[in-house]
Amino acid sequence: MTRTIFSALFSHWRRNPLHLITLLAGLALGTALWSGVQAINAEARASYDAAAATLGEGTYAQIVAQDGAAIPQQTYVGLRRAGWLVSPVVEGDLGRVRIVGIDPLTAPRGIGPVSVGGGADLGAFVTGTGQILARADTLAALPETDATVIITPDVAPNTAIVDIGLAQRLLGRAGQIDRLIVLPEQPIKRRPLDTIAPGLIETAPPDSSEVARLTDSFHLNLTAFGLLSFVVGLFIVHGAIGLAFEQRRPMVRTLRALGVPLRRLIWLMAVELATLGLIAGLVGVALGYVVAAALLPDVAATLRGLYGADVSGQLTLRPAWWISGLAIAVGGTAVASAGALWSLARMPLLASAQPRAWVMARQGVALSMLSLTLLMLAGGLAIWGQGLSAGFIMLGALLVGGALALPPLLTLALRFGQARARSPVAQWFWADTRQQVPGLSLALMALLLAMTANVGVSTMVSSFRLTFVGFLDQRLASELYVSATDAAQAERIAAVAMAQGVVVLPILAVDAKVAGQPAEIYGARDHATYRDNWQLLRAVPDAWSVLARGEGVLVNEQLYRRADLDLGTMVPIAPGLELPIVGIYGDYGNPVGQVILNDAVFTRQFPDVTALRFGLRLDPSKVDAFRAALRDQAGVADSAMVDQAVIKAMSLSVFERTFTVTTALNILTLAVAGFAMLMSLLTLAVMRLPQLAPVWALGLPRRRLAALDLLRAVVLAALTGALALPLGLALAWALLAVVNVEAFGWRLPMYLFPMDYLRLGALALLAATLAALWPAWRLSRMPPTQLLGVFRNER
Amino acid sequence: MLLSLRDVTKTYPGAEAPVLQRISLDLHAGEMLALTGESGSGKSTLLHLTGGLDTADRGIVAIDGTDLTPLDDPGRAALRRGTVGVIFQQFNLIPSLTVAANIAFQARLAGRYNPDRVQRLTTRLGLGDHLGKYPEQLSGGQQQRVAIARTLAPQPRLVLADEPTGNLDEATADTVFALLCELVAETGAGLILVTHSERLAARLGRRLHLRAGQLT
Amino acid sequence: MNVKLIAILLWLPFQAMAQGFAGLGTDAEGFAQPRPDTRLQFPADHGPHPDYRIEWWYLTANLTGPDGTPYGLQWTLFRSALAPRDGQGWDTPQLWMGHAAVTTPDAHYVTERLARGGIGQAGVTAAPFAAWIDDWRMEGPDLDTLRLTASGPDFAYDVGLTAMGPLVLHGQNGYSVKSSAGQASHYYSQPFYQLSGTLTLPEGDIAVTGTAWLDREWSSQPLAQDQTGWDWFSLSFNSGDKLMGFVLRGSSDYTSATWITAEGTTTALPDGAFTAKPLSHHSVAGRMVPVEWRVRLPEKDVDVEIKALNPDAWMATSVPYWEGPVTISGSHDGVGYLEMTGYDD
């Protein structure tokens, strides 16, 4: 019996290949969108993690030679024998590949390849000709050596991990070490570093720079886009499955009447759909891979810009997103078909087999209520919600609530149109459009969400860029930033600067607790640099002069929000010193609070703190010459001098890349939504014949009907777009003002970009028109006999 | 006794009066019964109860002495597969299967597919030239012949026909009706024919009239 | 490169953990094999034997604080060779592992070090005697007078050792058979150390005195294929006599023991003479480990119960095992050390 039932179920797809293709394509596209974004996300993260793990940077304190030279191996042994748990690293380039030599016996857990594959063998790694662990593409770029190569995908891009002995041999650096990783757990009773190796300095685990911290925001960006694409994908999957059921309701009834048990039928349909979901999922993941591969070079460039470290532009097939992609396809299919199967199970055998789409109108009230509830939940969370997860739940409630509000709002708008219509054709047009809303609602919801996501994410990214560029101008006002190793060098730097007439702005800072929050207290010299460049979010009149007189402080937004401060609030800075807040400044990317004091007040309060970092104001064209002077006369290492122009250019290029990625994803989402609409229109085309035939018979030519159908799609898309704009802005607001605040403690100002929205609207209309074009063309060429068939008795 | 109804009562949810009220009825194998009545008189409901498509509120519907009332969905589905065959006014063919596959479908479901018998039926019903076509390519009369062939292929003991010619013109209806009666008679099955055509009803051996849920 | 991986790979030469504890039961191709006719030479044999696969300098001590609190101390340096050769620089196949521990009645402090030979980070010289890994040392002019130090994130110690008796050779002149199939090691001890020094624990410095026992052993395959681990006892009786005995667990147990008089004369006891039966088990690190034993050596009228000072003396190191001080009661009283390996889940 099972085979007979399957033959009937499959005959539907064989007879209507277009239905099958639309179902598979809908599922595959939804999956592709999701897995593409996931792939980019996963790859970006994996690249970071591999880079951080390979280099041991970011997590561990390090010991380097003060003069930047190599550390003799004997010094390393001396440190170990003095109780310092340090692990040696030697690095260098071999061809274009960065060779990192480690000692696996002393390296902290997680350094080097995160896990070495099945061929791992410590003996082979440390002795004999050795082994080289790297990604396949890196290995291909390596010159020939006698070591065995082992493909290890977890190694950072363009980096090869080898034993330190082999690294010294390959790089011709016998007995030399570049840096020592300091393990977090050290034995008690260890001698101070300067008594063992005076030339070495220990650097704390790098407190990631302001610019690097913004990468977290970039991730949030991608994560948000992943979430949005997930919702859009889910709607598309739901739509595709829903249609597959609609089309087959009459057949299901017939099968049951002929004696097919209900339970078996439902099981077989579930198996059938799971199979289709799996096939479509595989295609979708493959498609997602293509999407990700196309976009990844840009993302890679973005990350390379941020980290300065190599991030592979190549995609590794990761089991995680194969699995997540298939899960979204099969899971989405399951979620979507569960409802449909449930309604099939409850459908009385003798009920009319009319497609449910037309019945859906009756559920309108329930859906409107649900929508209202969700929107209220979103609103409530926006006001009272706490924490990042509340932020994300709010996003979800906002999106789904907004989507569910679409059909009733469309119906309302179309009723309004109908009431205004004068000519009979116009009246019929509005009424007929309204009747189609239930059938098209899933596709329109997908379009709505796609447009919403686009408006929201574009707004977010653009706001982000504007804010960030402004912030860079403010923060990186000095042309050159220099760090001194000690007070003596600081004095030499000041002397060199004085001799050349360069303005020195010392950066005085001390860690403290302010208003119960961890914070940094900065001393700032009164200089035009600050007055001209810093924009305060809120300030009392003439705040800079008050600050210069030492009669007030500035605090950053993070501290202002977390400690619930306000202008005029007295802030205890140190015992016996309390000053009012005269201004609040944006401090994007900084996790902790900040207070800025006048430098004279600072020095009085913290006499022990000497400035080791300086901002230097000078003619940009003289930066190179001055760097050379600092190097030669004050012994400042190159790595201790940062050219502001370089940072700025790098940061800006990052955002350009972000834009490319965002735009590409925008277009992709719209295309997918357009496809969902095409599917719905094609299905409706058949069902609508009984409605169209009388109008045709009454004298409206097919071409006219087709044109009206096209117009109908545009009207629906335009109405959808009208709702998408406020929803998208709400989304952007939620991302900038809720999620970002919860995640990072600072709020991004929101800017509006009307031209962008216009362009997006035009793109959405274009997508809708393209989707409606083919069904309309088919209608305009429909043989009259087919329309006549509606009136034939036998139907 | 092939079919036996005792005090069968059925009320649709929300309806005030029962659609069937204490109906009792017997049918022997080989007996052909015409059931007439106005729209809403309950004749289709009676047919559906007999075919296990619906369940009675009270009373007994027994086929070959077995009560259908306690059967669950799989049990009633099994009944429809093998013992009872239903012919609908709307034909209810599977649009995506060819004529041949449609005819063989129910017999295959019932596990009683016999190619010779199917061949005989198609010849008798004049469908031989249409086996490779799809239902939508056939006229209404042809489609109903396909439905008759499908129903008779597994050799049901009881054939239930719900206005089988209601969608056909008079001439076609007569031909199809004659064929149906002839073929059912050959198998010795029982037949209940629901119709509002007095003309067709008059051609069957036994007639019952339903009015307001009661047999008259 | 994670620690677990190192754990699996390091102690071996050892390809499969299934083959005996820490892979000690695997074959020994290319490595030198212990021979019964080898005569140990001192001080040369205090130094490393790089041709053999595995070797250890294993010191345990039973201590007492000023208030009478008993303590245990362990200092171990393992040498493991990936290949039977020595060499200078990074690519030497000689790997070193140090374990240090201090056991109190209610705490057990453990730490571990790993190092490559060939660069000076770890090693052993015979004369003057020095064994070291990182800042840990066992150093003296000779083996009779040693200074012993080790440190971890939460403890350290610095103690002096003086030998009050002769070296003791186990088995047949230091050739110790480990299975009826003939697996063996070279094995000698210095069980007569007097110790005094300082333990540094989280609660502060503690002056301690006591006795210590040094085991020296090297081999290339001390276990038979079917042997999964061992229970090793070093017992110092108040009478001045000492007993070293072990049970190698396998398809059939193999036992061996050395009876050491207070003067240092030894009696090697054959398989079966020494018996040890678990009396009760204790759950530690997710396994059941026997921490109370009944030990018998009828030949010397020994019938004692052995009880762990701290049953949680689990060595959570790359290759985990149980090692801790014990007290002795019954026919004889005293203190000692118990080591139990191969209780892997």
Short mmCIF file of N, CA and C in Angstrom, two decimals, chain A residues 1 4-5 7-8 11-12 14-16 251 253-263 349-350 793-795, chain B residues 48 53-54 73-74 77-78 80-81 88 91-97 105-106 108-109 134 136 139-140 150 167:
data_model
loop_
_atom_site.label_atom_id
_atom_site.label_comp_id
_atom_site.label_asym_id
_atom_site.label_seq_id
_atom_site.Cartn_x
_atom_site.Cartn_y
_atom_site.Cartn_z
N MET A 1 0.83 -1.20 0.00
CA MET A 1 0.00 0.00 0.00
C MET A 1 0.87 1.25 0.00
N THR A 4 1.96 2.28 -3.35
CA THR A 4 0.87 2.86 -4.14
C THR A 4 0.63 4.32 -3.72
N ILE A 5 0.67 4.55 -2.41
CA ILE A 5 0.43 5.92 -1.94
C ILE A 5 1.57 6.84 -2.40
N SER A 7 3.37 6.44 -4.98
CA SER A 7 3.27 6.69 -6.42
C SER A 7 2.30 7.83 -6.68
N ALA A 8 1.22 7.88 -5.90
CA ALA A 8 0.25 8.97 -6.09
C ALA A 8 0.86 10.30 -5.66
N SER A 11 3.39 11.33 -8.16
CA SER A 11 2.83 11.66 -9.48
C SER A 11 2.49 13.15 -9.53
N HIS A 12 2.15 13.73 -8.37
CA HIS A 12 1.83 15.15 -8.35
C HIS A 12 3.04 15.97 -8.80
N ARG A 14 5.59 14.85 -10.50
CA ARG A 14 5.97 14.51 -11.87
C ARG A 14 5.09 15.28 -12.84
N ARG A 15 3.83 15.38 -12.48
CA ARG A 15 2.88 16.04 -13.37
C ARG A 15 3.05 17.55 -13.29
N ASN A 16 3.47 18.06 -12.14
CA ASN A 16 3.63 19.51 -11.96
C ASN A 16 5.07 19.83 -11.56
N MET A 251 -6.26 16.07 -3.51
CA MET A 251 -5.74 14.71 -3.67
C MET A 251 -5.78 13.96 -2.34
N ARG A 253 -7.83 14.35 0.03
CA ARG A 253 -9.21 13.96 0.31
C ARG A 253 -9.57 12.72 -0.48
N THR A 254 -9.23 12.73 -1.77
CA THR A 254 -9.56 11.58 -2.61
C THR A 254 -8.89 10.32 -2.08
N LEU A 255 -7.60 10.45 -1.72
CA LEU A 255 -6.88 9.27 -1.23
C LEU A 255 -7.57 8.70 -0.01
N ARG A 256 -8.01 9.58 0.86
CA ARG A 256 -8.66 9.08 2.08
C ARG A 256 -9.99 8.42 1.73
N ALA A 257 -10.71 9.02 0.80
CA ALA A 257 -11.99 8.43 0.41
C ALA A 257 -11.79 7.05 -0.18
N LEU A 258 -10.65 6.86 -0.84
CA LEU A 258 -10.38 5.57 -1.47
C LEU A 258 -9.83 4.57 -0.47
N GLY A 259 -9.70 4.96 0.78
CA GLY A 259 -9.32 3.96 1.77
C GLY A 259 -7.90 4.05 2.27
N VAL A 260 -7.23 5.19 2.08
CA VAL A 260 -5.89 5.33 2.65
C VAL A 260 -6.04 5.81 4.10
N PRO A 261 -5.50 5.06 5.07
CA PRO A 261 -5.63 5.50 6.46
C PRO A 261 -4.94 6.84 6.67
N LEU A 262 -5.56 7.69 7.46
CA LEU A 262 -5.06 9.05 7.66
C LEU A 262 -3.64 9.06 8.22
N ARG A 263 -3.43 8.23 9.24
CA ARG A 263 -2.14 8.30 9.92
C ARG A 263 -1.00 7.93 8.96
N LEU A 349 -12.95 14.36 6.58
CA LEU A 349 -12.81 13.69 5.29
C LEU A 349 -13.70 14.31 4.25
N LEU A 350 -14.86 14.76 4.69
CA LEU A 350 -15.83 15.22 3.71
C LEU A 350 -15.81 16.73 3.51
N ASN A 793 -19.72 22.67 -17.78
CA ASN A 793 -20.46 21.96 -16.78
C ASN A 793 -19.60 21.01 -15.96
N GLU A 794 -18.66 20.38 -16.67
CA GLU A 794 -17.95 19.28 -16.01
C GLU A 794 -17.04 19.75 -14.89
N ARG A 795 -16.76 20.99 -14.89
CA ARG A 795 -15.80 21.39 -13.85
C ARG A 795 -16.43 21.29 -12.49
N HIS B 48 -22.73 8.15 3.15
CA HIS B 48 -21.42 8.33 3.77
C HIS B 48 -21.27 7.46 5.01
N LEU B 53 -17.39 6.79 5.63
CA LEU B 53 -16.79 8.11 5.45
C LEU B 53 -17.16 9.03 6.61
N ASP B 54 -18.18 8.64 7.32
CA ASP B 54 -18.65 9.45 8.43
C ASP B 54 -19.18 8.48 9.47
N ASP B 73 -10.20 5.11 12.49
CA ASP B 73 -9.93 5.58 11.11
C ASP B 73 -9.26 4.51 10.26
N PRO B 74 -8.20 3.85 10.73
CA PRO B 74 -7.59 2.81 9.89
C PRO B 74 -8.59 1.69 9.56
N ALA B 77 -10.87 2.97 6.95
CA ALA B 77 -10.13 3.09 5.68
C ALA B 77 -10.00 1.72 5.03
N ALA B 78 -9.74 0.70 5.87
CA ALA B 78 -9.61 -0.66 5.32
C ALA B 78 -10.93 -1.09 4.68
N ARG B 80 -13.13 0.86 3.26
CA ARG B 80 -13.27 1.55 1.97
C ARG B 80 -12.35 0.97 0.92
N ARG B 81 -11.19 0.47 1.37
CA ARG B 81 -10.26 -0.11 0.40
C ARG B 81 -10.81 -1.38 -0.21
N PHE B 88 -18.28 8.99 -6.70
CA PHE B 88 -18.70 10.34 -6.33
C PHE B 88 -19.24 11.09 -7.54
N PHE B 91 -16.40 12.73 -9.38
CA PHE B 91 -15.44 11.73 -9.90
C PHE B 91 -14.27 11.50 -8.94
N ASN B 92 -13.69 12.61 -8.45
CA ASN B 92 -12.55 12.48 -7.54
C ASN B 92 -11.43 11.60 -8.07
N LEU B 93 -11.08 11.83 -9.32
CA LEU B 93 -9.90 11.12 -9.85
C LEU B 93 -8.65 11.84 -9.34
N ILE B 94 -7.53 11.13 -9.39
CA ILE B 94 -6.27 11.77 -9.00
C ILE B 94 -5.67 12.42 -10.24
N PRO B 95 -5.64 13.76 -10.28
CA PRO B 95 -5.34 14.44 -11.54
C PRO B 95 -3.93 14.14 -12.07
N SER B 96 -3.04 13.77 -11.18
CA SER B 96 -1.67 13.61 -11.64
C SER B 96 -1.37 12.18 -12.10
N LEU B 97 -2.36 11.29 -11.98
CA LEU B 97 -2.15 9.91 -12.45
C LEU B 97 -2.87 9.71 -13.78
N PHE B 105 -5.57 2.06 -9.23
CA PHE B 105 -5.12 2.59 -7.95
C PHE B 105 -5.76 1.90 -6.74
N GLN B 106 -7.11 1.84 -6.74
CA GLN B 106 -7.75 1.34 -5.53
C GLN B 106 -7.50 -0.17 -5.37
N ARG B 108 -4.86 -1.70 -6.25
CA ARG B 108 -3.50 -1.82 -5.71
C ARG B 108 -3.48 -1.52 -4.22
N LEU B 109 -4.20 -0.46 -3.85
CA LEU B 109 -4.28 -0.12 -2.43
C LEU B 109 -4.81 -1.30 -1.63
N TYR B 134 -4.48 11.82 -19.14
CA TYR B 134 -4.72 12.31 -17.79
C TYR B 134 -6.18 12.73 -17.67
N GLU B 136 -7.79 15.30 -16.87
CA GLU B 136 -8.24 16.59 -17.40
C GLU B 136 -8.42 16.56 -18.93
N SER B 139 -13.57 13.86 -21.18
CA SER B 139 -14.87 14.49 -20.93
C SER B 139 -15.40 13.99 -19.59
N GLY B 140 -16.47 14.63 -19.14
CA GLY B 140 -17.06 14.25 -17.85
C GLY B 140 -17.52 12.80 -17.86
N ARG B 150 -12.37 2.24 -11.52
CA ARG B 150 -11.51 2.26 -10.33
C ARG B 150 -12.22 1.61 -9.15
N ASN B 167 -23.39 15.15 -12.88
CA ASN B 167 -22.63 16.16 -13.63
C ASN B 167 -22.64 15.87 -15.13
#
